[in-house]
């Protein structure tokens, strides 16, 4: 395939095409799309046209495409909006692509509701994790459009938002948009059964304040022990040392209450955070605190870090060591083995002995260390924040 025309269509059985698309169809010989696309456009196809169904595995579809010099593909809505055009670009890098878009489903939903959508932020949950929606909720976006699937339905979305306290939104659902049969639009109803395909618009109704520096006394604590939490001023300085704005993945080793992970997620919602804790109580603490503060998406691992196979976790470019169980130097060596190039390790020391161990451990690991700052909060011990790169 050397030349590809990709035409976005709606689900309407009666399509209208401008002259340029009519001509592309008229001179075409080989066409492709999903089965429902074929049902919509078959009366437009020239006599004797060859049709290639888009089915999984896609590799066999592209093997068929490779036999032809030119191809016309039909796709839903805007083929460049989480659509098939991106797949063609990835699989056929040498192909000359022309795209004729239609409205995507989220645009159609906004049109049906007469809602201006110039500040709309869109997220696809179709075969994807919750990360995009979590990020939008934490940032407090005014209008969020979501593409759904069978595993992340309007009901699942609404439940997750409520679970993490994002009750400052209302949600509209659009079903079978652009289809003469079955199209329905309205406010989310917990008792409704929603037909597929559907998409949602989430509209903020009021501002949910997230303080810069979460109050220590609002956290659920390990056995009520107030000293078992990284205090708020120390926490903020620790995040400063981690320099998370340009990072992609952070590990929090020995998270205890989860305060560092939660503060990091709320300040830097783009981060993938993996939090490790050896104590089983940590799982419930992280769940309770992350829901209370509205910090979804933190990956929690309850295990002895030193005995854990790290291969399956996202490679970190920032690591905070909050607890080391007397194995600080060994832990630094294990972290260094998986740390992304240019990554850093930050450690809050409460004693000259642990400072010395950190310095020795980082030097032995081939890293350079600096003393980032010292802090004393109330009548607590002075904390020295150390950083290695």
mmCIF file of C-alpha atoms in Angstrom:
data_model
loop_
_atom_site.group_PDB
_atom_site.id
_atom_site.type_symbol
_atom_site.label_atom_id
_atom_site.label_comp_id
_atom_site.label_asym_id
_atom_site.label_seq_id
_atom_site.Cartn_x
_atom_site.Cartn_y
_atom_site.Cartn_z
ATOM 1 C CA UNK A 1 0.000 0.000 0.000
ATOM 2 C CA UNK A 2 1.495 3.303 -1.101
ATOM 3 C CA UNK A 3 -1.509 5.633 -0.932
ATOM 4 C CA UNK A 4 -4.342 5.520 1.587
ATOM 5 C CA UNK A 5 -7.506 7.602 1.884
ATOM 6 C CA UNK A 6 -9.192 7.324 5.297
ATOM 7 C CA UNK A 7 -12.786 8.551 5.511
ATOM 8 C CA UNK A 8 -14.468 9.201 8.850
ATOM 9 C CA UNK A 9 -18.167 8.348 8.968
ATOM 10 C CA UNK A 10 -20.993 8.383 11.500
ATOM 11 C CA UNK A 11 -23.304 5.459 12.259
ATOM 12 C CA UNK A 12 -26.127 6.971 10.208
ATOM 13 C CA UNK A 13 -27.414 4.701 7.479
ATOM 14 C CA UNK A 14 -28.001 7.734 5.255
ATOM 15 C CA UNK A 15 -24.568 9.303 4.739
ATOM 16 C CA UNK A 16 -23.847 12.581 2.969
ATOM 17 C CA UNK A 17 -20.392 13.072 1.465
ATOM 18 C CA UNK A 18 -18.860 16.186 -0.122
ATOM 19 C CA UNK A 19 -17.750 15.915 -3.766
ATOM 20 C CA UNK A 20 -14.087 15.202 -2.929
ATOM 21 C CA UNK A 21 -15.047 12.092 -0.923
ATOM 22 C CA UNK A 22 -17.615 10.996 -3.513
ATOM 23 C CA UNK A 23 -14.857 11.104 -6.131
ATOM 24 C CA UNK A 24 -12.406 9.160 -3.906
ATOM 25 C CA UNK A 25 -15.015 6.420 -3.515
ATOM 26 C CA UNK A 26 -15.951 6.458 -7.217
ATOM 27 C CA UNK A 27 -12.395 5.832 -8.439
ATOM 28 C CA UNK A 28 -11.497 3.399 -5.641
ATOM 29 C CA UNK A 29 -11.009 -0.303 -6.232
ATOM 30 C CA UNK A 30 -10.074 -1.681 -2.801
ATOM 31 C CA UNK A 31 -11.949 -0.646 0.358
ATOM 32 C CA UNK A 32 -11.695 -1.545 4.019
ATOM 33 C CA UNK A 33 -13.401 -0.992 7.374
ATOM 34 C CA UNK A 34 -15.272 -2.768 10.125
ATOM 35 C CA UNK A 35 -18.370 -4.835 9.479
ATOM 36 C CA UNK A 36 -20.683 -2.051 10.661
ATOM 37 C CA UNK A 37 -18.867 0.412 8.381
ATOM 38 C CA UNK A 38 -19.593 -1.873 5.446
ATOM 39 C CA UNK A 39 -23.301 -1.925 6.305
ATOM 40 C CA UNK A 40 -23.325 1.880 6.271
ATOM 41 C CA UNK A 41 -21.388 2.490 3.019
ATOM 42 C CA UNK A 42 -21.987 -0.587 0.863
ATOM 43 C CA UNK A 43 -24.490 1.248 -1.373
ATOM 44 C CA UNK A 44 -21.805 3.849 -2.107
ATOM 45 C CA UNK A 45 -19.207 1.352 -3.287
ATOM 46 C CA UNK A 46 -18.591 0.939 -7.019
ATOM 47 C CA UNK A 47 -19.550 -2.334 -8.689
ATOM 48 C CA UNK A 48 -16.896 -5.010 -8.310
ATOM 49 C CA UNK A 49 -15.199 -3.294 -5.365
ATOM 50 C CA UNK A 50 -13.040 -5.448 -3.100
ATOM 51 C CA UNK A 51 -13.723 -5.116 0.650
ATOM 52 C CA UNK A 52 -11.212 -6.036 3.410
ATOM 53 C CA UNK A 53 -12.751 -6.432 6.862
ATOM 54 C CA UNK A 54 -10.777 -4.923 9.740
ATOM 55 C CA UNK A 55 -10.603 -7.734 12.299
ATOM 56 C CA UNK A 56 -8.040 -8.966 14.808
ATOM 57 C CA UNK A 57 -5.263 -9.798 14.492
ATOM 58 C CA UNK A 58 -4.482 -6.550 12.672
ATOM 59 C CA UNK A 59 -1.231 -8.017 11.363
ATOM 60 C CA UNK A 60 -3.200 -10.133 8.864
ATOM 61 C CA UNK A 61 -5.200 -7.064 7.798
ATOM 62 C CA UNK A 62 -2.018 -5.142 7.017
ATOM 63 C CA UNK A 63 -0.623 -8.131 5.155
ATOM 64 C CA UNK A 64 -3.643 -7.838 2.848
ATOM 65 C CA UNK A 65 -3.202 -4.063 2.578
ATOM 66 C CA UNK A 66 0.400 -4.545 1.422
ATOM 67 C CA UNK A 67 -0.807 -6.197 -1.808
ATOM 68 C CA UNK A 68 -2.366 -3.003 -3.128
ATOM 69 C CA UNK A 69 -0.999 0.356 -4.231
ATOM 70 C CA UNK A 70 -4.094 2.332 -3.207
ATOM 71 C CA UNK A 71 -6.747 1.791 -0.570
ATOM 72 C CA UNK A 72 -9.829 3.579 0.778
ATOM 73 C CA UNK A 73 -10.540 2.914 4.472
ATOM 74 C CA UNK A 74 -13.697 3.855 6.377
ATOM 75 C CA UNK A 75 -13.390 4.569 10.106
ATOM 76 C CA UNK A 76 -15.632 5.935 12.846
ATOM 77 C CA UNK A 77 -15.767 9.666 13.505
ATOM 78 C CA UNK A 78 -12.398 11.373 13.274
ATOM 79 C CA UNK A 79 -9.811 8.727 12.279
ATOM 80 C CA UNK A 80 -7.070 10.830 13.920
ATOM 81 C CA UNK A 81 -8.916 10.929 17.279
ATOM 82 C CA UNK A 82 -7.877 7.672 18.992
ATOM 83 C CA UNK A 83 -8.704 6.183 15.612
ATOM 84 C CA UNK A 84 -7.471 3.896 12.876
ATOM 85 C CA UNK A 85 -5.414 6.565 11.096
ATOM 86 C CA UNK A 86 -2.789 6.424 13.856
ATOM 87 C CA UNK A 87 -2.558 2.640 13.401
ATOM 88 C CA UNK A 88 -2.036 3.051 9.651
ATOM 89 C CA UNK A 89 0.668 5.664 10.303
ATOM 90 C CA UNK A 90 2.446 3.300 12.672
ATOM 91 C CA UNK A 91 2.209 0.195 10.486
ATOM 92 C CA UNK A 92 2.721 1.819 7.062
ATOM 93 C CA UNK A 93 5.296 4.532 7.597
ATOM 94 C CA UNK A 94 5.984 4.910 3.865
ATOM 95 C CA UNK A 95 2.285 5.340 3.000
ATOM 96 C CA UNK A 96 0.877 8.686 1.809
ATOM 97 C CA UNK A 97 -2.250 9.231 3.932
ATOM 98 C CA UNK A 98 -5.183 11.561 3.297
ATOM 99 C CA UNK A 99 -7.799 11.878 6.058
ATOM 100 C CA UNK A 100 -11.361 13.182 5.730
ATOM 101 C CA UNK A 101 -12.753 13.414 9.287
ATOM 102 C CA UNK A 102 -16.270 13.368 10.626
ATOM 103 C CA UNK A 103 -17.266 14.413 14.147
ATOM 104 C CA UNK A 104 -16.022 12.136 16.914
ATOM 105 C CA UNK A 105 -18.484 10.840 19.519
ATOM 106 C CA UNK A 106 -17.447 13.297 22.230
ATOM 107 C CA UNK A 107 -17.979 16.224 19.859
ATOM 108 C CA UNK A 108 -21.385 14.799 18.921
ATOM 109 C CA UNK A 109 -22.305 14.553 22.604
ATOM 110 C CA UNK A 110 -21.310 18.183 23.214
ATOM 111 C CA UNK A 111 -23.367 19.216 20.161
ATOM 112 C CA UNK A 112 -26.421 17.294 21.390
ATOM 113 C CA UNK A 113 -26.146 19.083 24.752
ATOM 114 C CA UNK A 114 -25.363 22.495 23.146
ATOM 115 C CA UNK A 115 -22.246 22.709 25.309
ATOM 116 C CA UNK A 116 -19.282 24.850 24.143
ATOM 117 C CA UNK A 117 -16.234 22.589 24.346
ATOM 118 C CA UNK A 118 -13.281 24.880 23.633
ATOM 119 C CA UNK A 119 -11.620 23.857 26.941
ATOM 120 C CA UNK A 120 -12.551 20.172 26.670
ATOM 121 C CA UNK A 121 -9.883 17.637 27.699
ATOM 122 C CA UNK A 122 -10.360 14.201 26.167
ATOM 123 C CA UNK A 123 -9.389 10.808 27.545
ATOM 124 C CA UNK A 124 -9.703 7.355 26.041
ATOM 125 C CA UNK A 125 -10.454 4.536 28.480
ATOM 126 C CA UNK A 126 -10.953 2.089 25.621
ATOM 127 C CA UNK A 127 -8.516 -0.703 26.422
ATOM 128 C CA UNK A 128 -6.479 1.747 28.490
ATOM 129 C CA UNK A 129 -5.820 2.231 32.238
ATOM 130 C CA UNK A 130 -7.433 4.914 34.406
ATOM 131 C CA UNK A 131 -4.369 7.191 34.282
ATOM 132 C CA UNK A 132 -5.779 9.788 31.890
ATOM 133 C CA UNK A 133 -9.025 10.282 33.815
ATOM 134 C CA UNK A 134 -7.207 10.308 37.172
ATOM 135 C CA UNK A 135 -4.895 13.036 35.906
ATOM 136 C CA UNK A 136 -7.812 15.203 34.711
ATOM 137 C CA UNK A 137 -9.721 14.853 37.987
ATOM 138 C CA UNK A 138 -6.710 15.735 40.129
ATOM 139 C CA UNK A 139 -5.966 18.759 37.932
ATOM 140 C CA UNK A 140 -9.602 19.830 38.248
ATOM 141 C CA UNK A 141 -10.289 20.117 34.518
ATOM 142 C CA UNK A 142 -13.605 21.865 33.831
ATOM 143 C CA UNK A 143 -14.825 19.503 31.102
ATOM 144 C CA UNK A 144 -13.592 15.949 30.527
ATOM 145 C CA UNK A 145 -14.687 13.778 27.618
ATOM 146 C CA UNK A 146 -14.208 10.011 27.963
ATOM 147 C CA UNK A 147 -14.357 7.193 25.463
ATOM 148 C CA UNK A 148 -15.539 4.072 27.274
ATOM 149 C CA UNK A 149 -15.407 0.320 26.760
ATOM 150 C CA UNK A 150 -17.047 -2.803 28.241
ATOM 151 C CA UNK A 151 -14.693 -2.753 31.257
ATOM 152 C CA UNK A 152 -14.782 0.988 31.929
ATOM 153 C CA UNK A 153 -18.438 1.843 31.555
ATOM 154 C CA UNK A 154 -20.267 5.000 32.706
ATOM 155 C CA UNK A 155 -21.133 3.117 35.916
ATOM 156 C CA UNK A 156 -17.477 2.226 36.577
ATOM 157 C CA UNK A 157 -16.393 5.817 35.875
ATOM 158 C CA UNK A 158 -18.993 7.302 38.237
ATOM 159 C CA UNK A 159 -18.121 4.777 40.950
ATOM 160 C CA UNK A 160 -14.399 5.564 40.738
ATOM 161 C CA UNK A 161 -15.029 9.313 40.892
ATOM 162 C CA UNK A 162 -17.191 8.910 43.995
ATOM 163 C CA UNK A 163 -14.726 6.535 45.628
ATOM 164 C CA UNK A 164 -11.989 9.192 45.515
ATOM 165 C CA UNK A 165 -14.246 12.080 46.489
ATOM 166 C CA UNK A 166 -14.711 13.720 43.095
ATOM 167 C CA UNK A 167 -18.371 14.515 43.706
ATOM 168 C CA UNK A 168 -17.878 18.013 42.293
ATOM 169 C CA UNK A 169 -18.762 16.793 38.791
ATOM 170 C CA UNK A 170 -21.899 15.841 36.917
ATOM 171 C CA UNK A 171 -21.812 13.369 34.051
ATOM 172 C CA UNK A 172 -23.713 13.092 30.786
ATOM 173 C CA UNK A 173 -23.874 9.888 28.762
ATOM 174 C CA UNK A 174 -24.399 9.575 25.016
ATOM 175 C CA UNK A 175 -25.367 6.216 23.540
ATOM 176 C CA UNK A 176 -25.106 5.215 19.864
ATOM 177 C CA UNK A 177 -24.451 8.799 18.853
ATOM 178 C CA UNK A 178 -25.130 9.537 15.192
ATOM 179 C CA UNK A 179 -27.308 6.461 14.822
ATOM 180 C CA UNK A 180 -30.943 6.855 13.771
ATOM 181 C CA UNK A 181 -31.861 3.902 15.993
ATOM 182 C CA UNK A 182 -31.000 3.842 19.685
ATOM 183 C CA UNK A 183 -29.365 7.259 20.087
ATOM 184 C CA UNK A 184 -29.927 8.578 23.605
ATOM 185 C CA UNK A 185 -28.398 11.449 25.579
ATOM 186 C CA UNK A 186 -28.917 12.443 29.204
ATOM 187 C CA UNK A 187 -27.578 12.916 32.722
ATOM 188 C CA UNK A 188 -25.991 9.832 34.254
ATOM 189 C CA UNK A 189 -28.500 7.522 35.939
ATOM 190 C CA UNK A 190 -27.117 4.892 38.325
ATOM 191 C CA UNK A 191 -30.070 2.606 37.524
ATOM 192 C CA UNK A 192 -29.799 2.850 33.740
ATOM 193 C CA UNK A 193 -28.512 0.194 31.365
ATOM 194 C CA UNK A 194 -26.334 1.880 28.752
ATOM 195 C CA UNK A 195 -26.045 0.552 25.225
ATOM 196 C CA UNK A 196 -22.686 0.392 23.471
ATOM 197 C CA UNK A 197 -20.988 2.284 22.017
ATOM 198 C CA UNK A 198 -21.268 5.171 24.452
ATOM 199 C CA UNK A 199 -19.163 8.087 25.634
ATOM 200 C CA UNK A 200 -19.409 10.539 28.524
ATOM 201 C CA UNK A 201 -18.910 14.217 29.265
ATOM 202 C CA UNK A 202 -17.910 15.074 32.841
ATOM 203 C CA UNK A 203 -18.603 18.701 33.830
ATOM 204 C CA UNK A 204 -17.198 20.356 36.960
ATOM 205 C CA UNK A 205 -19.893 21.975 39.115
ATOM 206 C CA UNK A 206 -17.672 23.493 41.822
ATOM 207 C CA UNK A 207 -14.001 23.686 42.775
ATOM 208 C CA UNK A 208 -12.569 20.957 45.018
ATOM 209 C CA UNK A 209 -9.700 22.472 46.978
ATOM 210 C CA UNK A 210 -6.481 20.466 47.296
ATOM 211 C CA UNK A 211 -4.148 22.256 49.739
ATOM 212 C CA UNK A 212 -0.500 22.697 48.835
ATOM 213 C CA UNK A 213 0.921 20.673 51.705
ATOM 214 C CA UNK A 214 -1.552 18.147 53.075
ATOM 215 C CA UNK A 215 -2.213 18.512 56.837
ATOM 216 C CA UNK A 216 -0.519 15.756 58.823
ATOM 217 C CA UNK A 217 -3.423 15.338 61.239
ATOM 218 C CA UNK A 218 -5.796 14.469 58.363
ATOM 219 C CA UNK A 219 -3.928 11.216 57.594
ATOM 220 C CA UNK A 220 -4.876 7.860 59.049
ATOM 221 C CA UNK A 221 -1.736 6.772 60.913
ATOM 222 C CA UNK A 222 -0.033 3.466 61.635
ATOM 223 C CA UNK A 223 -1.437 2.473 65.050
ATOM 224 C CA UNK A 224 -2.080 6.172 65.705
ATOM 225 C CA UNK A 225 1.662 6.885 65.935
ATOM 226 C CA UNK A 226 2.162 10.534 64.998
ATOM 227 C CA UNK A 227 5.880 10.105 64.448
ATOM 228 C CA UNK A 228 5.278 7.498 61.733
ATOM 229 C CA UNK A 229 4.622 10.065 59.020
ATOM 230 C CA UNK A 230 6.911 12.323 56.995
ATOM 231 C CA UNK A 231 5.899 15.746 58.294
ATOM 232 C CA UNK A 232 4.400 18.162 55.792
ATOM 233 C CA UNK A 233 7.335 20.653 55.548
ATOM 234 C CA UNK A 234 9.797 17.763 55.198
ATOM 235 C CA UNK A 235 7.488 16.105 52.672
ATOM 236 C CA UNK A 236 7.395 19.192 50.461
ATOM 237 C CA UNK A 237 11.169 19.624 50.615
ATOM 238 C CA UNK A 238 11.562 15.931 49.771
ATOM 239 C CA UNK A 239 9.406 16.390 46.660
ATOM 240 C CA UNK A 240 11.512 19.392 45.737
ATOM 241 C CA UNK A 241 14.663 17.261 46.016
ATOM 242 C CA UNK A 242 13.070 14.548 43.844
ATOM 243 C CA UNK A 243 12.485 17.221 41.139
ATOM 244 C CA UNK A 244 9.405 15.444 39.817
ATOM 245 C CA UNK A 245 8.135 17.857 37.177
ATOM 246 C CA UNK A 246 10.114 16.260 34.367
ATOM 247 C CA UNK A 247 10.043 12.714 35.757
ATOM 248 C CA UNK A 248 7.778 9.877 34.596
ATOM 249 C CA UNK A 249 7.887 7.256 37.365
ATOM 250 C CA UNK A 250 8.559 7.485 41.095
ATOM 251 C CA UNK A 251 9.098 4.720 43.652
ATOM 252 C CA UNK A 252 8.302 5.279 47.335
ATOM 253 C CA UNK A 253 10.049 2.575 49.380
ATOM 254 C CA UNK A 254 8.653 2.101 52.883
ATOM 255 C CA UNK A 255 5.568 4.279 52.352
ATOM 256 C CA UNK A 256 3.899 3.612 55.770
ATOM 257 C CA UNK A 257 0.929 6.079 55.687
ATOM 258 C CA UNK A 258 1.452 6.866 51.983
ATOM 259 C CA UNK A 259 1.903 10.588 52.669
ATOM 260 C CA UNK A 260 4.841 11.119 50.271
ATOM 261 C CA UNK A 261 3.190 9.139 47.454
ATOM 262 C CA UNK A 262 -0.144 10.929 47.911
ATOM 263 C CA UNK A 263 1.408 14.403 48.067
ATOM 264 C CA UNK A 264 3.466 13.575 44.956
ATOM 265 C CA UNK A 265 0.430 12.310 43.034
ATOM 266 C CA UNK A 266 -1.607 15.410 43.819
ATOM 267 C CA UNK A 267 1.242 17.770 42.906
ATOM 268 C CA UNK A 268 2.372 15.803 39.828
ATOM 269 C CA UNK A 269 -0.635 13.822 38.538
ATOM 270 C CA UNK A 270 1.257 12.725 35.409
ATOM 271 C CA UNK A 271 3.553 10.518 37.535
ATOM 272 C CA UNK A 272 3.270 6.758 37.693
ATOM 273 C CA UNK A 273 3.886 6.039 41.383
ATOM 274 C CA UNK A 274 4.784 2.617 42.777
ATOM 275 C CA UNK A 275 4.788 2.448 46.584
ATOM 276 C CA UNK A 276 6.412 -0.411 48.527
ATOM 277 C CA UNK A 277 5.749 -1.336 52.158
ATOM 278 C CA UNK A 278 6.655 -4.471 54.113
ATOM 279 C CA UNK A 279 3.924 -4.070 56.761
ATOM 280 C CA UNK A 280 0.549 -5.479 55.753
ATOM 281 C CA UNK A 281 -1.234 -2.589 57.505
ATOM 282 C CA UNK A 282 0.177 -0.316 54.823
ATOM 283 C CA UNK A 283 -2.287 -1.549 52.220
ATOM 284 C CA UNK A 284 -5.336 -0.324 54.143
ATOM 285 C CA UNK A 285 -3.583 2.904 55.153
ATOM 286 C CA UNK A 286 -2.758 3.732 51.538
ATOM 287 C CA UNK A 287 -6.299 2.903 50.439
ATOM 288 C CA UNK A 288 -7.877 5.024 53.188
ATOM 289 C CA UNK A 289 -5.584 8.024 52.767
ATOM 290 C CA UNK A 290 -5.497 8.068 48.973
ATOM 291 C CA UNK A 291 -9.316 7.982 48.845
ATOM 292 C CA UNK A 292 -9.643 10.686 51.507
ATOM 293 C CA UNK A 293 -7.292 13.072 49.688
ATOM 294 C CA UNK A 294 -8.447 12.133 46.161
ATOM 295 C CA UNK A 295 -5.252 10.537 44.862
ATOM 296 C CA UNK A 296 -6.229 7.583 42.639
ATOM 297 C CA UNK A 297 -3.802 5.467 40.645
ATOM 298 C CA UNK A 298 -0.988 4.782 43.134
ATOM 299 C CA UNK A 299 0.337 1.249 42.627
ATOM 300 C CA UNK A 300 0.760 -0.394 46.032
ATOM 301 C CA UNK A 301 3.111 -3.337 46.675
ATOM 302 C CA UNK A 302 3.016 -5.057 50.074
ATOM 303 C CA UNK A 303 6.254 -7.057 50.234
ATOM 304 C CA UNK A 304 9.843 -6.976 51.468
ATOM 305 C CA UNK A 305 11.480 -4.716 48.904
ATOM 306 C CA UNK A 306 14.826 -6.510 49.193
ATOM 307 C CA UNK A 307 13.151 -9.837 48.340
ATOM 308 C CA UNK A 308 10.986 -8.443 45.520
ATOM 309 C CA UNK A 309 11.574 -9.053 41.819
ATOM 310 C CA UNK A 310 11.424 -5.539 40.369
ATOM 311 C CA UNK A 311 11.316 -6.479 36.682
ATOM 312 C CA UNK A 312 7.539 -6.051 36.328
ATOM 313 C CA UNK A 313 7.384 -2.509 37.753
ATOM 314 C CA UNK A 314 7.721 0.676 35.733
ATOM 315 C CA UNK A 315 11.367 1.797 35.699
ATOM 316 C CA UNK A 316 11.789 4.746 38.079
ATOM 317 C CA UNK A 317 13.615 7.982 37.413
ATOM 318 C CA UNK A 318 13.008 9.181 40.990
ATOM 319 C CA UNK A 319 13.134 7.060 44.165
ATOM 320 C CA UNK A 320 12.383 8.052 47.749
ATOM 321 C CA UNK A 321 13.663 5.751 50.489
ATOM 322 C CA UNK A 322 11.395 6.235 53.488
ATOM 323 C CA UNK A 323 12.344 2.992 55.231
ATOM 324 C CA UNK A 324 15.206 0.584 54.764
ATOM 325 C CA UNK A 325 14.990 -2.006 57.561
ATOM 326 C CA UNK A 326 18.700 -1.729 58.340
ATOM 327 C CA UNK A 327 19.707 -2.539 54.751
ATOM 328 C CA UNK A 328 20.246 0.948 53.375
ATOM 329 C CA UNK A 329 23.446 0.262 51.417
ATOM 330 C CA UNK A 330 22.038 -2.940 49.899
ATOM 331 C CA UNK A 331 18.836 -1.111 49.022
ATOM 332 C CA UNK A 332 20.723 1.665 47.245
ATOM 333 C CA UNK A 333 22.593 -0.920 45.198
ATOM 334 C CA UNK A 334 19.343 -2.672 44.247
ATOM 335 C CA UNK A 335 17.686 0.614 43.265
ATOM 336 C CA UNK A 336 20.697 1.767 41.259
ATOM 337 C CA UNK A 337 20.510 -1.439 39.184
ATOM 338 C CA UNK A 338 17.054 -0.463 37.867
ATOM 339 C CA UNK A 339 17.185 3.345 38.052
ATOM 340 C CA UNK A 340 16.645 5.122 34.729
ATOM 341 C CA UNK A 341 19.591 7.121 33.349
ATOM 342 C CA UNK A 342 19.692 10.537 35.006
ATOM 343 C CA UNK A 343 17.462 9.329 37.834
ATOM 344 C CA UNK A 344 17.866 10.221 41.509
ATOM 345 C CA UNK A 345 17.482 8.734 44.984
ATOM 346 C CA UNK A 346 16.372 10.863 47.941
ATOM 347 C CA UNK A 347 16.699 9.805 51.586
ATOM 348 C CA UNK A 348 15.661 11.598 54.776
ATOM 349 C CA UNK A 349 18.252 10.914 57.473
ATOM 350 C CA UNK A 350 17.630 11.318 61.204
ATOM 351 C CA UNK A 351 21.103 10.353 62.441
ATOM 352 C CA UNK A 352 24.798 10.786 61.548
ATOM 353 C CA UNK A 353 25.034 6.991 61.185
ATOM 354 C CA UNK A 354 22.348 6.785 58.498
ATOM 355 C CA UNK A 355 23.872 9.792 56.706
ATOM 356 C CA UNK A 356 27.201 7.987 56.579
ATOM 357 C CA UNK A 357 25.587 4.787 55.304
ATOM 358 C CA UNK A 358 23.788 6.698 52.545
ATOM 359 C CA UNK A 359 26.976 8.436 51.465
ATOM 360 C CA UNK A 360 28.947 5.198 51.425
ATOM 361 C CA UNK A 361 26.160 3.329 49.629
ATOM 362 C CA UNK A 362 25.815 5.903 46.869
ATOM 363 C CA UNK A 363 29.575 6.107 46.290
ATOM 364 C CA UNK A 364 29.803 2.314 46.109
ATOM 365 C CA UNK A 365 26.937 2.368 43.584
ATOM 366 C CA UNK A 366 28.848 4.832 41.409
ATOM 367 C CA UNK A 367 26.601 7.789 42.216
ATOM 368 C CA UNK A 368 27.325 11.285 43.478
ATOM 369 C CA UNK A 369 25.513 12.628 46.545
ATOM 370 C CA UNK A 370 24.600 16.057 47.879
ATOM 371 C CA UNK A 371 23.075 17.360 51.101
ATOM 372 C CA UNK A 372 19.896 18.998 49.842
ATOM 373 C CA UNK A 373 18.790 20.683 53.080
ATOM 374 C CA UNK A 374 18.215 20.300 56.823
ATOM 375 C CA UNK A 375 14.878 20.806 58.571
ATOM 376 C CA UNK A 376 13.622 20.733 62.153
ATOM 377 C CA UNK A 377 9.850 20.615 62.599
ATOM 378 C CA UNK A 378 8.579 21.362 66.109
ATOM 379 C CA UNK A 379 10.296 19.240 68.757
ATOM 380 C CA UNK A 380 11.122 16.444 66.280
ATOM 381 C CA UNK A 381 14.649 15.411 65.361
ATOM 382 C CA UNK A 382 16.451 17.378 62.681
ATOM 383 C CA UNK A 383 16.015 15.803 59.255
ATOM 384 C CA UNK A 384 18.817 15.910 56.697
ATOM 385 C CA UNK A 385 17.550 15.413 53.149
ATOM 386 C CA UNK A 386 20.193 13.697 51.035
ATOM 387 C CA UNK A 387 20.103 13.250 47.280
ATOM 388 C CA UNK A 388 22.099 10.966 44.996
ATOM 389 C CA UNK A 389 22.278 11.055 41.206
#
